[in-house]
XYZ file of C-alpha atoms in Angstrom:
387
model
C 0.000 0.000 0.000
C 2.773 2.430 0.907
C 4.572 1.623 -2.365
C 1.381 2.267 -4.353
C 0.946 5.629 -2.649
C 4.550 6.577 -3.403
C 4.107 5.631 -7.073
C 0.939 7.732 -7.192
C 2.764 10.709 -5.679
C 5.538 10.251 -8.224
C 3.236 11.668 -10.913
C 2.611 14.817 -8.895
C 6.305 15.388 -8.105
C 8.323 14.600 -11.255
C 11.318 16.466 -9.863
C 11.508 13.916 -7.055
C 10.734 10.861 -9.194
C 14.226 9.417 -8.731
C 14.227 9.431 -4.927
C 10.643 8.153 -4.849
C 11.686 5.271 -7.115
C 14.522 4.422 -4.725
C 12.154 4.398 -1.761
C 9.639 2.228 -3.626
C 12.477 -0.202 -4.392
C 13.307 -0.277 -0.681
C 9.734 -1.197 0.212
C 9.661 -4.004 -2.353
C 12.950 -5.322 -0.970
C 11.445 -5.329 2.528
C 8.458 -7.299 1.210
C 10.818 -9.776 -0.465
C 12.736 -10.153 2.780
C 9.502 -10.842 4.691
C 8.529 -13.490 2.144
C 11.884 -15.218 2.663
C 11.392 -14.962 6.421
C 8.012 -16.697 6.232
C 9.542 -19.520 4.183
C 13.003 -19.763 5.721
C 12.293 -23.290 6.958
C 12.705 -24.421 3.349
C 16.343 -23.246 3.320
C 19.424 -24.245 5.294
C 19.479 -22.281 8.553
C 22.512 -20.101 7.869
C 21.582 -19.531 4.215
C 18.000 -18.571 5.012
C 18.915 -16.232 7.846
C 21.789 -14.708 5.904
C 19.635 -14.058 2.818
C 16.911 -12.401 4.884
C 19.422 -10.241 6.751
C 21.129 -9.119 3.540
C 17.785 -8.309 1.884
C 16.661 -6.275 4.887
C 19.993 -4.482 4.987
C 19.623 -3.686 1.283
C 16.219 -2.167 2.021
C 17.626 0.067 4.761
C 20.486 1.163 2.511
C 17.969 2.095 -0.183
C 16.031 4.140 2.383
C 19.278 5.898 3.314
C 19.987 6.646 -0.350
C 16.440 7.947 -0.875
C 16.776 10.484 1.940
C 20.327 11.382 0.850
C 18.979 11.887 -2.672
C 16.939 14.853 -1.454
C 20.263 16.742 -1.419
C 21.494 15.079 -4.599
C 23.806 12.593 -2.829
C 24.199 8.888 -3.615
C 26.111 6.229 -1.743
C 26.126 3.395 -4.261
C 29.632 2.089 -3.758
C 29.636 2.410 0.011
C 26.281 0.604 0.110
C 27.644 -2.173 -2.097
C 30.687 -2.452 0.168
C 28.472 -2.703 3.272
C 26.401 -5.486 1.712
C 29.529 -7.339 0.612
C 31.002 -7.097 4.111
C 27.767 -8.418 5.625
C 27.676 -11.332 3.165
C 31.290 -12.236 4.009
C 30.503 -12.024 7.738
C 27.615 -14.436 7.297
C 29.783 -16.799 5.286
C 32.573 -16.805 7.877
C 30.808 -16.344 11.227
C 27.113 -16.797 10.562
C 27.443 -20.365 9.359
C 29.046 -21.361 12.685
C 26.836 -19.289 15.022
C 23.645 -18.658 13.040
C 21.321 -18.062 16.018
C 23.597 -15.582 17.791
C 24.426 -13.814 14.544
C 20.747 -13.615 13.558
C 19.404 -12.481 16.940
C 22.101 -9.991 17.898
C 25.068 -9.295 15.594
C 22.997 -8.758 12.432
C 21.134 -5.930 14.169
C 24.246 -3.760 14.385
C 24.541 -2.814 10.666
C 20.806 -2.086 10.545
C 21.089 0.178 13.592
C 24.088 1.972 12.106
C 22.324 2.491 8.763
C 19.169 3.887 10.380
C 21.267 6.090 12.653
C 23.154 7.405 9.625
C 19.824 8.086 7.901
C 18.730 10.185 10.889
C 22.069 12.029 10.795
C 21.716 12.745 7.075
C 18.273 14.222 7.720
C 19.646 16.394 10.520
C 22.379 17.732 8.225
C 20.225 18.019 5.090
C 19.979 21.461 3.502
C 16.775 20.520 1.702
C 14.749 19.570 4.776
C 16.470 21.918 7.221
C 13.491 24.250 7.624
C 10.700 21.744 7.066
C 8.354 21.020 9.963
C 8.236 17.353 8.955
C 11.985 16.863 9.479
C 11.795 16.077 13.241
C 9.223 13.362 12.523
C 11.402 11.661 9.903
C 14.480 11.970 12.124
C 12.625 10.502 15.098
C 11.386 7.514 13.092
C 14.878 6.601 11.857
C 16.480 7.306 15.231
C 13.946 5.186 17.141
C 14.413 2.317 14.688
C 18.182 2.561 15.173
C 17.810 2.494 18.961
C 15.486 -0.510 18.763
C 18.042 -2.526 16.813
C 20.844 -1.388 19.087
C 18.749 -2.829 21.907
C 18.476 -6.109 20.014
C 22.226 -6.174 19.589
C 23.356 -5.244 23.105
C 20.441 -5.449 25.552
C 18.769 -8.606 24.242
C 21.803 -10.820 25.117
C 21.587 -9.599 28.731
C 17.875 -10.357 28.858
C 18.480 -13.742 27.284
C 21.009 -14.657 29.927
C 18.685 -13.562 32.726
C 15.308 -14.879 31.525
C 16.265 -17.728 29.231
C 15.131 -18.696 25.741
C 11.534 -17.559 26.279
C 12.647 -13.973 25.803
C 13.605 -14.699 22.181
C 10.001 -15.114 21.092
C 9.004 -11.894 22.849
C 11.818 -9.999 21.116
C 10.772 -11.555 17.819
C 7.177 -10.362 18.210
C 8.327 -6.892 19.268
C 10.560 -6.761 16.196
C 7.657 -7.736 13.942
C 5.320 -5.063 15.324
C 8.019 -2.382 15.320
C 8.961 -3.253 11.740
C 5.307 -2.953 10.675
C 5.081 0.509 12.240
C 8.350 1.533 10.598
C 7.223 0.311 7.167
C 4.202 2.647 7.405
C 5.657 5.618 9.283
C 8.881 5.929 7.270
C 7.304 6.318 3.776
C 4.629 8.619 5.241
C 7.315 10.873 6.710
C 9.063 10.888 3.323
C 5.843 11.946 1.610
C 5.372 14.709 4.180
C 8.825 16.028 3.301
C 8.158 15.886 -0.457
C 4.807 17.635 -0.149
C 6.057 20.312 2.227
C 9.081 20.933 0.012
C 6.792 21.396 -2.999
C 4.534 23.739 -1.042
C 7.483 25.904 0.003
C 8.778 25.893 -3.569
C 5.438 27.205 -4.846
C 5.407 29.810 -2.079
C 8.900 30.981 -3.039
C 7.857 31.177 -6.690
C 4.862 33.329 -5.762
C 7.131 35.700 -3.825
C 9.975 35.920 -6.355
C 10.466 38.213 -9.328
C 11.100 35.782 -12.163
C 13.404 38.046 -14.187
C 15.849 39.040 -11.448
C 15.351 36.343 -8.825
C 14.797 39.013 -6.165
C 11.869 39.145 -3.769
C 8.757 40.668 -5.262
C 6.616 43.382 -3.716
C 4.381 40.993 -1.750
C 7.345 39.166 -0.219
C 9.097 42.432 0.597
C 6.299 43.884 2.686
C 5.735 40.595 4.471
C 9.408 39.982 5.278
C 10.359 43.610 5.885
C 7.562 44.015 8.432
C 8.809 40.910 10.252
C 12.409 42.183 10.262
C 11.336 45.516 11.713
C 9.249 43.802 14.400
C 12.240 41.685 15.431
C 14.901 44.408 15.272
C 15.197 44.634 19.116
C 16.722 48.113 18.951
C 19.271 47.242 16.241
C 19.635 49.736 13.372
C 17.835 49.019 10.108
C 18.270 51.125 6.979
C 16.272 51.350 3.772
C 17.481 52.217 0.274
C 15.239 53.092 -2.677
C 16.636 52.648 -6.222
C 15.557 53.890 -9.632
C 17.546 53.024 -12.758
C 18.281 56.216 -14.652
C 16.696 56.753 -18.098
C 15.620 53.106 -18.248
C 12.884 53.769 -20.794
C 15.481 55.281 -23.122
C 17.608 52.126 -22.779
C 14.623 49.980 -23.761
C 13.721 52.260 -26.671
C 17.274 52.502 -27.975
C 18.558 48.961 -27.423
C 15.411 46.860 -27.102
C 13.764 45.029 -24.207
C 16.275 42.119 -24.132
C 19.013 44.643 -23.339
C 16.763 46.260 -20.764
C 16.219 42.871 -19.133
C 19.983 42.321 -18.968
C 20.399 45.706 -17.300
C 17.798 44.783 -14.682
C 19.475 41.428 -14.053
C 22.876 43.066 -13.803
C 21.618 45.553 -11.254
C 19.980 42.786 -9.202
C 23.238 40.830 -9.182
C 25.241 43.906 -8.200
C 22.845 44.841 -5.409
C 22.888 41.292 -3.990
C 26.668 41.192 -3.868
C 27.225 44.675 -2.449
C 24.284 44.975 -0.050
C 25.409 42.057 2.113
C 24.028 38.585 2.864
C 21.444 39.836 5.376
C 19.923 42.416 3.025
C 16.358 42.022 1.784
C 16.349 43.272 -1.808
C 13.162 43.658 -3.818
C 12.102 44.606 -7.304
C 9.015 46.734 -6.741
C 8.236 46.868 -10.444
C 9.771 48.105 -13.677
C 13.130 49.723 -12.886
C 12.272 50.422 -9.240
C 14.008 48.492 -6.445
C 14.412 48.735 -2.683
C 16.729 47.175 -0.102
C 16.215 46.755 3.631
C 19.537 46.472 5.473
C 19.256 44.901 8.962
C 22.097 45.787 11.314
C 23.223 48.750 9.200
C 23.232 52.303 10.471
C 23.023 55.222 8.039
C 26.774 55.558 7.494
C 27.115 51.847 6.681
C 24.069 51.953 4.420
C 25.453 55.030 2.635
C 28.724 53.181 2.011
C 26.905 50.168 0.566
C 24.693 52.366 -1.592
C 27.728 54.155 -3.027
C 29.400 50.806 -3.747
C 26.276 49.573 -5.572
C 26.026 52.727 -7.712
C 29.733 52.733 -8.610
C 29.982 49.016 -9.377
C 26.748 48.980 -11.390
C 27.865 51.831 -13.661
C 31.193 50.113 -14.345
C 29.644 46.673 -14.862
C 27.048 47.993 -17.329
C 29.759 49.656 -19.423
C 31.941 46.526 -19.464
C 29.446 43.646 -19.526
C 29.757 41.299 -22.489
C 26.883 41.815 -24.898
C 25.682 44.912 -23.073
C 28.190 47.756 -22.992
C 25.657 50.526 -22.569
C 25.595 53.417 -20.158
C 23.360 52.565 -17.206
C 23.343 54.243 -13.818
C 21.145 54.284 -10.742
C 19.800 56.969 -8.422
C 19.521 55.983 -4.750
C 17.659 57.426 -1.788
C 18.502 56.532 1.823
C 15.762 56.822 4.460
C 16.293 59.136 7.409
C 17.587 57.411 10.566
C 14.645 58.552 12.705
C 12.034 56.516 10.788
C 10.494 53.693 12.809
C 8.035 51.829 10.586
C 8.094 50.612 7.022
C 5.695 53.226 5.647
C 7.804 56.076 7.062
C 11.034 54.517 5.802
C 9.653 54.069 2.285
C 8.331 57.618 2.135
C 11.601 59.036 3.503
C 13.763 57.019 1.090
C 11.497 58.061 -1.768
C 11.979 61.717 -0.892
C 15.763 61.259 -0.910
C 15.519 59.407 -4.211
C 13.590 62.302 -5.753
C 16.367 64.653 -4.645
C 19.028 62.376 -6.193
C 17.198 62.473 -9.521
C 16.683 66.230 -9.522
C 20.354 66.819 -8.672
C 21.552 65.023 -11.800
C 20.973 61.289 -11.149
C 23.681 58.622 -10.706
C 24.110 59.566 -7.065
C 23.094 58.712 -3.497
C 21.101 61.137 -1.322
C 20.145 60.759 2.338
C 16.851 62.075 3.656
C 17.244 64.603 6.516
C 15.629 63.649 9.831
C 11.908 64.420 10.142
C 11.634 64.967 6.388
C 9.571 62.290 4.707
C 8.559 63.610 1.305
C 9.933 66.095 -1.214
C 7.631 67.191 -4.046
C 5.615 63.978 -3.969
C 3.470 64.840 -6.941
C 6.493 65.062 -9.219
C 7.646 61.509 -8.765
C 5.577 58.478 -9.830
C 7.650 56.178 -7.617
C 6.420 58.013 -4.520
C 2.791 57.373 -5.401
C 3.448 53.680 -5.940
C 5.378 53.261 -2.693
C 2.911 55.296 -0.669
C -0.060 53.258 -1.873
C 1.678 49.923 -1.265
C 3.097 50.977 2.094
C -0.270 52.259 3.262
C -1.888 48.988 2.232
C 0.808 46.988 4.034
C 0.516 48.997 7.214
């Protein structure tokens, strides 16, 4: 049933078809191992037990590779080496002590594999922020602890209570394995679905041309940053590419798109890793700089303007004059609407003073000639709606 559900989900998540196929293979291997277990009386003791153990180990290794595949990793050769080592161990030791090897020693590689699966999930970049990660980690970790108990605690219980404990451990193993065979694929599906949901959310909040946050994402994330500032400085820059319409008219929209992409790349690199950069629309951008006071923000703004002008003149296939005017919000602004209005006023001043420059808004001065600048109207409407 779990395999059928995974195959059904495969159609809805083609980007994860490979890892889903690996997990389906693991489930089929587990089923094959259970079939051998139910008919092991038809095989020599060591051969039957060894085959079942190797099949189960193969299933756990496939599960490990499925979860590792979420980050694009594969452990084919190390998995093959582990299976080969286990087969050799059965051939050398298992044939002489089949019961002890089956009941205790064979649990160790399973425990190690499940523990490694939990560790991979803990370290995974893909599932790092997913709410379903703790569930998947807990399932693999509990399974690892159960088999560690079979390996190291069961012998103690056997010595104390005698052979009757073996049947109890066997039943516990059967029930725990049944729970694992259901819970593990369900946790995997939770990860796949949540990952897809977050991907769609990111797409809805991303400007497709530049890869920057779009207007909706900016107001959502910027408001959160300002709420959590805890007294730390936060600065806001407003950008407007100079004479962008003339660039489009003279060189065509493909060149205009390259200019926009070049500016986005420049702003990302110069604004710092913590900066929230947004394309508000057309040639209008903004950047919220957490942890930056006005002097630091002014330095970053100047670096963006200087580097962008040079890059536009030297870029392969572009080589056109492109500059940017930048307005820096006054340091006494406290909410997003005030910061946007203040930065917009400074931006208007930068444009009226000749463009290709950075201007800082004076304290307590929010707007300069608002009716003359279309960017102000756009920012004011959006900011008012966000507030």
